[in-house]
Structures are given as C-alpha cells and as structure tokens.
Coordinates of C-alpha atoms in Angstrom, one line a residue:
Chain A
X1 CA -19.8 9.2 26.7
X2 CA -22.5 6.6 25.0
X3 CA -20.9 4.0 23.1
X4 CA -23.3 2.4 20.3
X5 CA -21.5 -1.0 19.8
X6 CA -19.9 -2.3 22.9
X7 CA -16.6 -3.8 21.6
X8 CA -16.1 -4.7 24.7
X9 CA -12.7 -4.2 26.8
X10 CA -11.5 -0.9 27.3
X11 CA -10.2 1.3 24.8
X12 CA -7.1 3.3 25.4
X13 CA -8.0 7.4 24.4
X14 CA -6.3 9.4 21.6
X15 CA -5.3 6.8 19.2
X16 CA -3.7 8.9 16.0
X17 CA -4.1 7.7 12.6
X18 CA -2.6 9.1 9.8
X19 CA -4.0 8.5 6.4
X20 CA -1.7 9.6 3.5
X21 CA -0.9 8.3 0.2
X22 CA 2.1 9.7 -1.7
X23 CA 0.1 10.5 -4.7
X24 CA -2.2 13.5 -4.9
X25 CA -5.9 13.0 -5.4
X26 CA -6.3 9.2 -4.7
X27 CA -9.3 10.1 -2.0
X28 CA -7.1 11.1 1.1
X29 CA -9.4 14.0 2.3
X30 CA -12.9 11.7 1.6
X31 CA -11.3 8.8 3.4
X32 CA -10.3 11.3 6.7
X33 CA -13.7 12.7 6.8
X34 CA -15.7 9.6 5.6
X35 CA -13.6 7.4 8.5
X36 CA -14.2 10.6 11.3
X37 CA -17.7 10.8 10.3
X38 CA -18.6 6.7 10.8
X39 CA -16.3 6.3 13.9
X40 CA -18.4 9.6 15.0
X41 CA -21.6 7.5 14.1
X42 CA -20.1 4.9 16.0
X43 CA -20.3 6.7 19.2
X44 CA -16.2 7.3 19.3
X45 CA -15.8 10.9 19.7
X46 CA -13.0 11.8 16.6
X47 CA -11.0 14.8 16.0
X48 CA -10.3 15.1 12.2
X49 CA -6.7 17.2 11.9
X50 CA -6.5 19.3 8.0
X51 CA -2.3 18.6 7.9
X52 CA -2.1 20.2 4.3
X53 CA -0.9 23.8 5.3
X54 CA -1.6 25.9 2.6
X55 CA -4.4 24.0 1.0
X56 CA -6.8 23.4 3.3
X57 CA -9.9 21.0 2.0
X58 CA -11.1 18.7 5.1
X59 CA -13.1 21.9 6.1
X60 CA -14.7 21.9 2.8
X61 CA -15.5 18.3 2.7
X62 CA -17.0 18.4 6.2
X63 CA -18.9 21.5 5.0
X64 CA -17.6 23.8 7.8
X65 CA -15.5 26.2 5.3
X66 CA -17.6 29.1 7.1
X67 CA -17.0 28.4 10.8
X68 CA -12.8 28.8 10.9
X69 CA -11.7 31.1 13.6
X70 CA -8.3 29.5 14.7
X71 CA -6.5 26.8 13.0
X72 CA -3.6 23.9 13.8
X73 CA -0.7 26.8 12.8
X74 CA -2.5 29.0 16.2
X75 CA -2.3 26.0 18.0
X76 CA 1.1 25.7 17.1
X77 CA 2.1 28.6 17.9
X78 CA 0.1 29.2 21.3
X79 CA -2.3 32.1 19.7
X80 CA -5.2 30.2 20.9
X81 CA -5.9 27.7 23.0
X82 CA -6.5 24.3 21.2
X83 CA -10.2 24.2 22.4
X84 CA -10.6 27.3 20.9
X85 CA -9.7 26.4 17.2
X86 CA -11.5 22.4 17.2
X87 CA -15.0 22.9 15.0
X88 CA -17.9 21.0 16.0
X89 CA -18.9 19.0 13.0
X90 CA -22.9 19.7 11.6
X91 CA -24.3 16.4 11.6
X92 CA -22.8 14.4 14.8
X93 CA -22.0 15.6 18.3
X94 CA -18.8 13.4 18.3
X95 CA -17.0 14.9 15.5
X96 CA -14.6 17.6 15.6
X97 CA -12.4 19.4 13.0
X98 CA -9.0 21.0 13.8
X99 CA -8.3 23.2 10.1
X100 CA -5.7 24.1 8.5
X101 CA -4.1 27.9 8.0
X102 CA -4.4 28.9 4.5
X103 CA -1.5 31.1 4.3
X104 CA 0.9 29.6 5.3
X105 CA 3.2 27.1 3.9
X106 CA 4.4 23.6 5.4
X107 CA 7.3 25.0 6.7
X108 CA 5.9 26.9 9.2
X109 CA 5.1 24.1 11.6
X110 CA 8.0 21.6 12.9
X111 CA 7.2 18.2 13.2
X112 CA 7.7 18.7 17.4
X113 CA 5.5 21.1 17.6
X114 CA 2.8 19.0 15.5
X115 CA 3.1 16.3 17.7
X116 CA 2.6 18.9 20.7
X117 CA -0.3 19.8 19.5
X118 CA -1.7 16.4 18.7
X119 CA -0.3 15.5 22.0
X120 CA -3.0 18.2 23.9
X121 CA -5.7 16.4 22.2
X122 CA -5.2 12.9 23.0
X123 CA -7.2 12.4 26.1
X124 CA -10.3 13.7 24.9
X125 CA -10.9 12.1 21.7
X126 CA -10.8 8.1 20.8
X127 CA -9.4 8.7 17.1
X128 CA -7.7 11.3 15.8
X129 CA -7.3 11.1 12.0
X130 CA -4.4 13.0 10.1
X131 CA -5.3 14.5 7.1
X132 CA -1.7 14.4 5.4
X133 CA -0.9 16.3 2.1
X134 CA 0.6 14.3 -0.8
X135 CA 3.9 14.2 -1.5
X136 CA 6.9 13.0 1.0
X137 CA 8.2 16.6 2.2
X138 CA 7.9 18.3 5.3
X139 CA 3.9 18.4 5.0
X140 CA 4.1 15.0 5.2
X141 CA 6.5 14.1 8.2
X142 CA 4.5 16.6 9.9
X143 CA 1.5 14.8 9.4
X144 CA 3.4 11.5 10.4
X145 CA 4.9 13.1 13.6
X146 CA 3.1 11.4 16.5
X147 CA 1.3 8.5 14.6
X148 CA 0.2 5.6 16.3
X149 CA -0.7 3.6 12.3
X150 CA -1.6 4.6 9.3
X151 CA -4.0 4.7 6.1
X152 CA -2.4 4.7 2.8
X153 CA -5.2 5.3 0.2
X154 CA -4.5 4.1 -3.3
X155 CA -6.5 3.4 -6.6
X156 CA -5.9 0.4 -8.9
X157 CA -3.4 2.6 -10.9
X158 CA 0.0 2.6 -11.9
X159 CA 0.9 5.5 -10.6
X160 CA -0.3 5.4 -7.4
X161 CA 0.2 1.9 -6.3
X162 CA 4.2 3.1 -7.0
X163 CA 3.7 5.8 -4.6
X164 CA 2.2 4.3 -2.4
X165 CA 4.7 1.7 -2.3
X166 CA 7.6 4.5 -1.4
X167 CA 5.5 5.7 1.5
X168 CA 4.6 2.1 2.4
X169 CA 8.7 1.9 2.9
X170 CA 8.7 5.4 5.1
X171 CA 6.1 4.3 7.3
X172 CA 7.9 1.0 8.0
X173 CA 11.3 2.4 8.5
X174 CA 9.4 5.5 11.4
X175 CA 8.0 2.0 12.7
X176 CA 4.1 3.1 11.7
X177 CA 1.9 0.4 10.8
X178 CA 0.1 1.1 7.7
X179 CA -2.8 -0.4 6.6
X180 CA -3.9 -0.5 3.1
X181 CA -7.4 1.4 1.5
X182 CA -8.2 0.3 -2.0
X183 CA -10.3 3.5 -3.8
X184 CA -12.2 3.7 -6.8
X185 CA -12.3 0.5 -7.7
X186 CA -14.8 -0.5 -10.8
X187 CA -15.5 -4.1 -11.3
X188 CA -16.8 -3.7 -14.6
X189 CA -12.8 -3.0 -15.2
X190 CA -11.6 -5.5 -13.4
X191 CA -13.9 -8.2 -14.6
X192 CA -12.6 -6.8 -18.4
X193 CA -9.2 -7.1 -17.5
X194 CA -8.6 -3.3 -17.6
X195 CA -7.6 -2.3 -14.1
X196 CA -5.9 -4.5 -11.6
X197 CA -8.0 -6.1 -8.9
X198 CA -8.1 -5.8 -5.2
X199 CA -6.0 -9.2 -5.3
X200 CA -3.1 -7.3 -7.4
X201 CA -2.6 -4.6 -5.4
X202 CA -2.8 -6.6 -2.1
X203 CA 0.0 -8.5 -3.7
X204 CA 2.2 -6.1 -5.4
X205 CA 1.8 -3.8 -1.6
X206 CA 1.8 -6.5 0.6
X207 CA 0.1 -5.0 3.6
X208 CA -3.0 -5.7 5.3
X209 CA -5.7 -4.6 3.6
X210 CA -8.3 -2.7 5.8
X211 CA -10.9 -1.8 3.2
X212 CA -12.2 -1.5 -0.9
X213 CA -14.2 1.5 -2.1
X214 CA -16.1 1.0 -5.3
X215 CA -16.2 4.3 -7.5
X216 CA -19.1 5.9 -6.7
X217 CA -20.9 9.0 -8.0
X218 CA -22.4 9.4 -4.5
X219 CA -19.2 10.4 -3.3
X220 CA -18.8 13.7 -5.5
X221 CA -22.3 14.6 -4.6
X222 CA -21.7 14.3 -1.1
X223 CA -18.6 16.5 -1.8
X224 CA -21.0 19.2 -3.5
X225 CA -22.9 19.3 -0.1
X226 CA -20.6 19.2 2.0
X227 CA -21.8 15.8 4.2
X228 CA -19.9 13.0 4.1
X229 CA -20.8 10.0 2.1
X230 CA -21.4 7.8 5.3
X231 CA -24.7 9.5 6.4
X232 CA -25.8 8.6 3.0
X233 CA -27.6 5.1 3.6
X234 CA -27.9 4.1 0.0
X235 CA -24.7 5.1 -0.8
X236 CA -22.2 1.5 -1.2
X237 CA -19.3 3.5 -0.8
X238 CA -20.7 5.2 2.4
X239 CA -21.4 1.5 3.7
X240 CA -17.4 0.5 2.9
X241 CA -16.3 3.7 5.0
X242 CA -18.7 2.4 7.8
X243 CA -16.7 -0.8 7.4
X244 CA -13.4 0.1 7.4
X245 CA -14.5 2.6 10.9
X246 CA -15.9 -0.9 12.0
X247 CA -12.2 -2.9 11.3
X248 CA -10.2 -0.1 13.3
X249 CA -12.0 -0.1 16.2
X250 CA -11.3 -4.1 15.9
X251 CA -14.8 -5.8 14.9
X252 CA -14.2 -8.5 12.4
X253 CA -15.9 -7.6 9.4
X254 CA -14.3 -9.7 6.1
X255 CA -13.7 -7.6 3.1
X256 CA -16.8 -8.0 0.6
X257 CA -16.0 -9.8 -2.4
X258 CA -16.9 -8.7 -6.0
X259 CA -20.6 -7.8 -6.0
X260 CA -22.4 -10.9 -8.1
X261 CA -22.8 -10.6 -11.2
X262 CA -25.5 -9.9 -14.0
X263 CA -28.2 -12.9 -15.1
X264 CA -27.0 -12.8 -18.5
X265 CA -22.9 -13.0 -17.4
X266 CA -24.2 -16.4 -14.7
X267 CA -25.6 -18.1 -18.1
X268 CA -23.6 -17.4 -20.4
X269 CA -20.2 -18.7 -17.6
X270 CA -22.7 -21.6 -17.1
X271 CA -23.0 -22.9 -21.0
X272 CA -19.2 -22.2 -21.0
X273 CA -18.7 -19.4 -22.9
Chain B
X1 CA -22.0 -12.3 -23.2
X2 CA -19.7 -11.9 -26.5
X3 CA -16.8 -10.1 -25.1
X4 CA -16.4 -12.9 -22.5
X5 CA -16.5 -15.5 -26.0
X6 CA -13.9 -13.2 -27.3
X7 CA -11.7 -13.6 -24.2
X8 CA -11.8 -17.3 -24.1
X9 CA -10.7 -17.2 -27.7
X10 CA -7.5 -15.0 -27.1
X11 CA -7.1 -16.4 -23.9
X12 CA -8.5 -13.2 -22.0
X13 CA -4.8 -11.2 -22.3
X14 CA -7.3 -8.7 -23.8
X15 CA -7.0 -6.0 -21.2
X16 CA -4.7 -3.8 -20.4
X17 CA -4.3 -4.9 -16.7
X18 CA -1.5 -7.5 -17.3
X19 CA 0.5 -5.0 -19.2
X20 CA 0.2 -2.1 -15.7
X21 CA 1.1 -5.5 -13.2
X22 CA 4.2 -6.2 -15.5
X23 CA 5.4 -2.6 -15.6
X24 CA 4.5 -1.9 -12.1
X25 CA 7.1 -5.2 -10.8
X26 CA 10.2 -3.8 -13.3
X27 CA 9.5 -0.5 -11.4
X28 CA 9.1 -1.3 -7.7
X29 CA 12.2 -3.5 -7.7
X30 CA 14.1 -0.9 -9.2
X31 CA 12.6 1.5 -6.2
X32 CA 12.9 -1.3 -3.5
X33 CA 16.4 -1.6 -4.2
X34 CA 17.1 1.8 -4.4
X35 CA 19.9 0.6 -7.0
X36 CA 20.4 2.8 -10.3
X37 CA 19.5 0.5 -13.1
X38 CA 23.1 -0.2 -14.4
X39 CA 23.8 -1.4 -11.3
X40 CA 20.9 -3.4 -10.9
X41 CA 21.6 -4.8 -14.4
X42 CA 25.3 -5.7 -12.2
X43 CA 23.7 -7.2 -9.5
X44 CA 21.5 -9.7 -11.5
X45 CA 24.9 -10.7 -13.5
X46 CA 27.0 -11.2 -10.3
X47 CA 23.9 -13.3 -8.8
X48 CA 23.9 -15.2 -11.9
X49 CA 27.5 -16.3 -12.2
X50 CA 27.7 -17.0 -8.8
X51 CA 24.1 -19.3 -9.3
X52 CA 26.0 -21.1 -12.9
X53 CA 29.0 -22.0 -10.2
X54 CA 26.8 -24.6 -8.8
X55 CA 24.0 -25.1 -11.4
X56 CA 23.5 -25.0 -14.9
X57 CA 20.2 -22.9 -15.3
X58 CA 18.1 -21.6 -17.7
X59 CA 18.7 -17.7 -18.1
X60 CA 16.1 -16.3 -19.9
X61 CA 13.9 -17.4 -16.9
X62 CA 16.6 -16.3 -14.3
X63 CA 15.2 -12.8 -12.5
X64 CA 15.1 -11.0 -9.0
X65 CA 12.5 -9.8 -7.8
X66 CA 11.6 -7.8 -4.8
X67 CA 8.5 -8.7 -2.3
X68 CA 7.1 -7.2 0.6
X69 CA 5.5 -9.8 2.8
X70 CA 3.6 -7.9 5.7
X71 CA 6.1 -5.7 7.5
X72 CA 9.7 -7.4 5.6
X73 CA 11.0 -7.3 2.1
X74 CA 12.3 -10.1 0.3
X75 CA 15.0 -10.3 -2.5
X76 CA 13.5 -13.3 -4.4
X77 CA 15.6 -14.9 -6.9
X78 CA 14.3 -17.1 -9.7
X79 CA 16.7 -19.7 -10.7
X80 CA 15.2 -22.1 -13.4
X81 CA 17.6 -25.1 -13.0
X82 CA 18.3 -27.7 -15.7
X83 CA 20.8 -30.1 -14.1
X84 CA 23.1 -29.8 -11.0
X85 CA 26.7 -28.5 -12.4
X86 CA 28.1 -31.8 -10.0
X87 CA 25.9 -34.4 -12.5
X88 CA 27.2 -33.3 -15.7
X89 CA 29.5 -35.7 -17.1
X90 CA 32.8 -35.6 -17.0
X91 CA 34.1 -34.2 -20.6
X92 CA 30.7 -33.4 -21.4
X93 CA 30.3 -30.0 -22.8
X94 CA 28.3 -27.6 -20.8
X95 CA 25.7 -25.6 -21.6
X96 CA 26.2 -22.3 -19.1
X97 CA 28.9 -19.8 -19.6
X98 CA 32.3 -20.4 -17.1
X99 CA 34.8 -18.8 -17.6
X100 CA 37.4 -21.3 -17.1
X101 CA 38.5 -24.2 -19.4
X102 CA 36.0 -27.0 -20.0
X103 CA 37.7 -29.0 -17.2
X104 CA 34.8 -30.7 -15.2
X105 CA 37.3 -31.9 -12.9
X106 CA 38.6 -28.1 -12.2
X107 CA 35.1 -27.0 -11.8
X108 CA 34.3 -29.3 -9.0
X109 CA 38.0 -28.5 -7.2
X110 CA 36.9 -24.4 -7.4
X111 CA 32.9 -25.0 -6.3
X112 CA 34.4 -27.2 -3.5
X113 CA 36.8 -24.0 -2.9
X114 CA 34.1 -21.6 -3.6
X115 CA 31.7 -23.1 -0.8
X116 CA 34.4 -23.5 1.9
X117 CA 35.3 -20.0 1.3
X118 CA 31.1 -18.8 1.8
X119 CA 30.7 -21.2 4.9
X120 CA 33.8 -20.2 6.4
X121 CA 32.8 -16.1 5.5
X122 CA 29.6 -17.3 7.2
X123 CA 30.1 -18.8 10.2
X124 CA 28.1 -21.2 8.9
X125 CA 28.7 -25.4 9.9
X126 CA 30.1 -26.7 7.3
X127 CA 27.9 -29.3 5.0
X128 CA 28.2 -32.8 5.5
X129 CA 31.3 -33.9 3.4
X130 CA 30.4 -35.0 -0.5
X131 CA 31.5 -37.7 -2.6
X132 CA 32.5 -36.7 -6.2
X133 CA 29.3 -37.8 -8.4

C-alpha cells in the first residue's frame, strides 16, 4: 500500500470516525464522502459506511447508486460476507463504500451488531467514516457504536449550532472526541454582520475546530454528477475537504483565515470609513 | 464602501448576527443545565442571595452562564460587585435586598456563621481569622 505523503511514524489500521450533526441537512453526507474521497487521494485506503437505514444517500453522492448488491443490514445479519457488500468507489482505488438497506428502518440493526460489523473491517482500511443520520435515536447510537472520534458538521445557524451542541454533550459523555466542521460559511455575511463567524461558533461550541467550508455552488454540481467536490481542483471547498483529510491524519495545516478582501473595501478601511 | 459608512455611524449593530449569538447563549444554558426554566429562574435567585450575603452587587448585570472549554463545562457566574458587604458602614443603609433588619452588626455575626457553616460542609481549611473592618 503506496502512501503519497509520508507522515511519518506508523499509523495504527481501522481508525473509525463518525461524522454526525444533530440537525438534518447541515452537509453530513458531502463531508463523509468529500473526507473518504481526499484521505483516498491521500493514499489511505477508506471505507465510507451509509449509517442512515432507510434513507440511503452516500451511494448517491459517491455516484455508485447503480452498483448495490448487499448492504451494512446483510452484513449485519450474516447474508453476505462483508467483502461481498464494500463498493469500489469510480475515481480512486482506495475508496470503498459499505451502503445502506433501503427498506429497512433503524431498528433493524443493534448497536452490537454495528460495531461487529465495523469491527470485520478494521484491519483493512486506515479510516473508516460513519455516515450517521440526524437526529439522536437509535440511527444515531448505531452510528456512534464503535467510534474512535467524531465530526460534528454545523452551519453558522441558530438552529444547528443548538444541535450540535446537544450532540457535542452525547459524544462527551460515550467519551468520543468530537471535533468541530464549520459548513457553508459566506463571508460576505459575516463581514455584514448577518451570520456568526467561525470565531462565534468556535466560542459558543467550544471544541477544536478541524475545518471551515465556504458555501460553494461547486458542491451541488458535484452532487448532480455524482463525484465528490475534492477531485474538483478549482473548487475552494474541495481544497478545505483536502485540508481537513490533511488535519486528521495529523499534518499541521492552520485554518485559513477570511479570504482578503476587495480593492475598493482595503481603501475605503484605509481613509477610515 | 457606503454600507461600511453606515456601520460606523450606528456602530455596526446593523446585522442580524448579534441578535442569533444572544438568543443562541439564553438557549444553550437552558439545555446545558438541563433545568426547566422556572427552575433555572430559582437557581439564579438562590445564587444571588447567597452572592448579596457577602457583597453588595449590581443585579441587573448579575447572570450565569454555561461554557464549554474543550472537553468540561463551566457554570460561570457574573457577579458585578459595588462594595464588599464587610466595608459598608456601620448604620449605613444598604443598597441590596437582606432579609434581616438593617443591623450591620448582625449581618457580619450570620456571614461569619454562614462561612463557617460552608468550610466546615467543605472540608475546606478554614480562612485565616478576620478582624471586624
């Protein structure tokens, strides 16, 4: 197994990630494949795991809707064998997908028999994300069973930022480190004093932040085609993902600070005004 | 280049941002604390007596807040303190709400009571001795 950056010292196998939120919709799924697809790129062979039962989406944002024979519920439940239902991803030889069953519901898995799963996976892959579904049920501690740390994803918004701070407390009391995504942040916003900045939320959560991602139309496009925004090279928000799969596996890369601003904004704070 | 003019007039509370940070602290220590908000309402009374023992303080800035610093929460309370209850004159009228008479004398005997009773509840050392100011 190549590795492209030598981060030198050896890195212990199967480390299990889980990135959740508490809110619905605040970028989980993007963040699990963007964060497979870069470690992928970074020569760390990844296993991305669909936890939402019932509504399956990583396969969709992957783009390998069409290649599901046998999903995490098989595994579960020893109708397969869990080399059998793990999807090769299109664009990189070092990511995999484990789905989700689509008709089921979350209480057909128990969070043992998750973590049994997970458990058969660990030696062969250096990450393996968690895709968990919102919310704090069952879906949830499923998706927590077996964690190593965490990603809790948030935007800039009320509602989220409390959600996420109820999870932040879950996490902590199941003693799993989470670590703190910033989404669809828009300076324009902030700079208006119309959405809190990356300093508010790191103060109101209180948790080590591990990355920003600006809003970006790139990322809904990518979405459409099915490839992660990572293997978009233009793409800002595909360059924060490649960041944030930089700061797990431990390279020291500061978070970037508000992008400068406009030549008419530098003069006009010069005279003053 | 106008809109930043406009903010430096009206000191830049223009945005909506200040108003979501506010809202978001009057919710999160209510969640924190996992305490109704009667009772919470209770709790910031009870703190604030026991505070007015010692210290006479300003209440409209008095508040408790909850912060998480890395992996531990905090109950922070904000006490604005005018004077130390100790250095008010004697027979000098004073400003907090006690609920005993306006004996000065009485209020240092119960705070000396009060204080042995904490350190003792404790296991605390007990402070060095003080002379009556």
């Amino acid at each position: 197994m190549s590795s492209m950056n030598g981060n030198g010292g050896p890195k212990k196998m199967g480390e299990i990630i889980v990135i959740t939120s508490g809110k619905g919709g605040v970028g989980k799924t993007t963040t699990t494949a963007s964060l497979g697809a870069a470690l992928s790129l970074k020569g760390k062979r990844t296993l991305v795991v669909d936890a939402d039962i019932g509504l399956r989406n990583l396969d969709v944002i992957l783009g390998l809707e069409n290649r599901i024979v046998y999903n995490l519920v098989d595994v579960a439940k020893n109708i397969c064998k869990p080399s059998q239902a793990i999807i090769k991803s299109k664009k990189s030889n070092n990511l995999f997908l484990l789905p989700a069953s689509q008709t089921d519901d979350k209480d057909v898995v128990t969070e043992q028999e998750v973590k049994s799963v997970l458990d058969q996976y660990r030696r062969e892959f250096h990450y393996i994300l968690v895709d968990s579904p919102a919310g704090i049920e069952q879906g949830f501690r499923n998706a927590c069973s077996g964690a190593d740390s965490a990603v809790i994803v948030t935007t800039p918004e009320v509602s989220a930022i409390r959600d996420a701070d109820r999870v932040i407390g879950l996490l902590t009391a199941k003693s799993i480190e989470p670590r703190l995504v910033i989404n669809r942040i828009d300076y324009d916003m902030v700079r208006k004093g119309d959405m809190l900045s990356v300093k508010d939320v790191q103060d109101i959560l209180g948790i080590e932040t591990i990355g920003v991602i600006e809003r970006d139309d790139a990322i809904i496009v990518a979405a459409n085609n099915g490839e992660p925004v990572v293997y978009n090279q233009k793409s800002k928000a595909g360059q924060s993902f490649s960041d944030i799969a930089g700061r797990i596996c431990g390279e020291i890369i500061p978070l970037s600070s508000e992008p400068p601003r406009g030549i008419w904004e530098k003069i006009s704070r010069r005279l003053g005004v | 280049m106008f809109k930043t003019l406009r903010d430096k007039i009206f000191g830049g509370n223009w945005g909506s941002k200040n108003q979501a940070k506010n809202r978001l602290q009057f919710v999160l220590v209510q969640d924190r604390a996992g305490l109704k908000s009667d009772e919470l309402a209770r709790f910031k009374r009870e703190i604030m007596t026991v505070v007015q023992k010692y210290f006479v303080i300003d209440e409209k800035g008095f508040d408790i807040s909850y912060k998480r610093i890395s992996d531990t929460t905090t109950l922070l309370i904000n006490s604005p303190i005018l004077v130390r209850r100790q250095d008010v004159p004697k027979g000098a009228a004073v400003g907090a709400k006690n609920n005993s008479n306006n004996n000065p004398n009485k209020n240092n005997n119960q705070a000396r009571e009060d204080r042995k009773a904490i350190n003792a509840a404790d296991d605390v050392k007990s402070a060095e001795p003080k002379t009556s100011s």
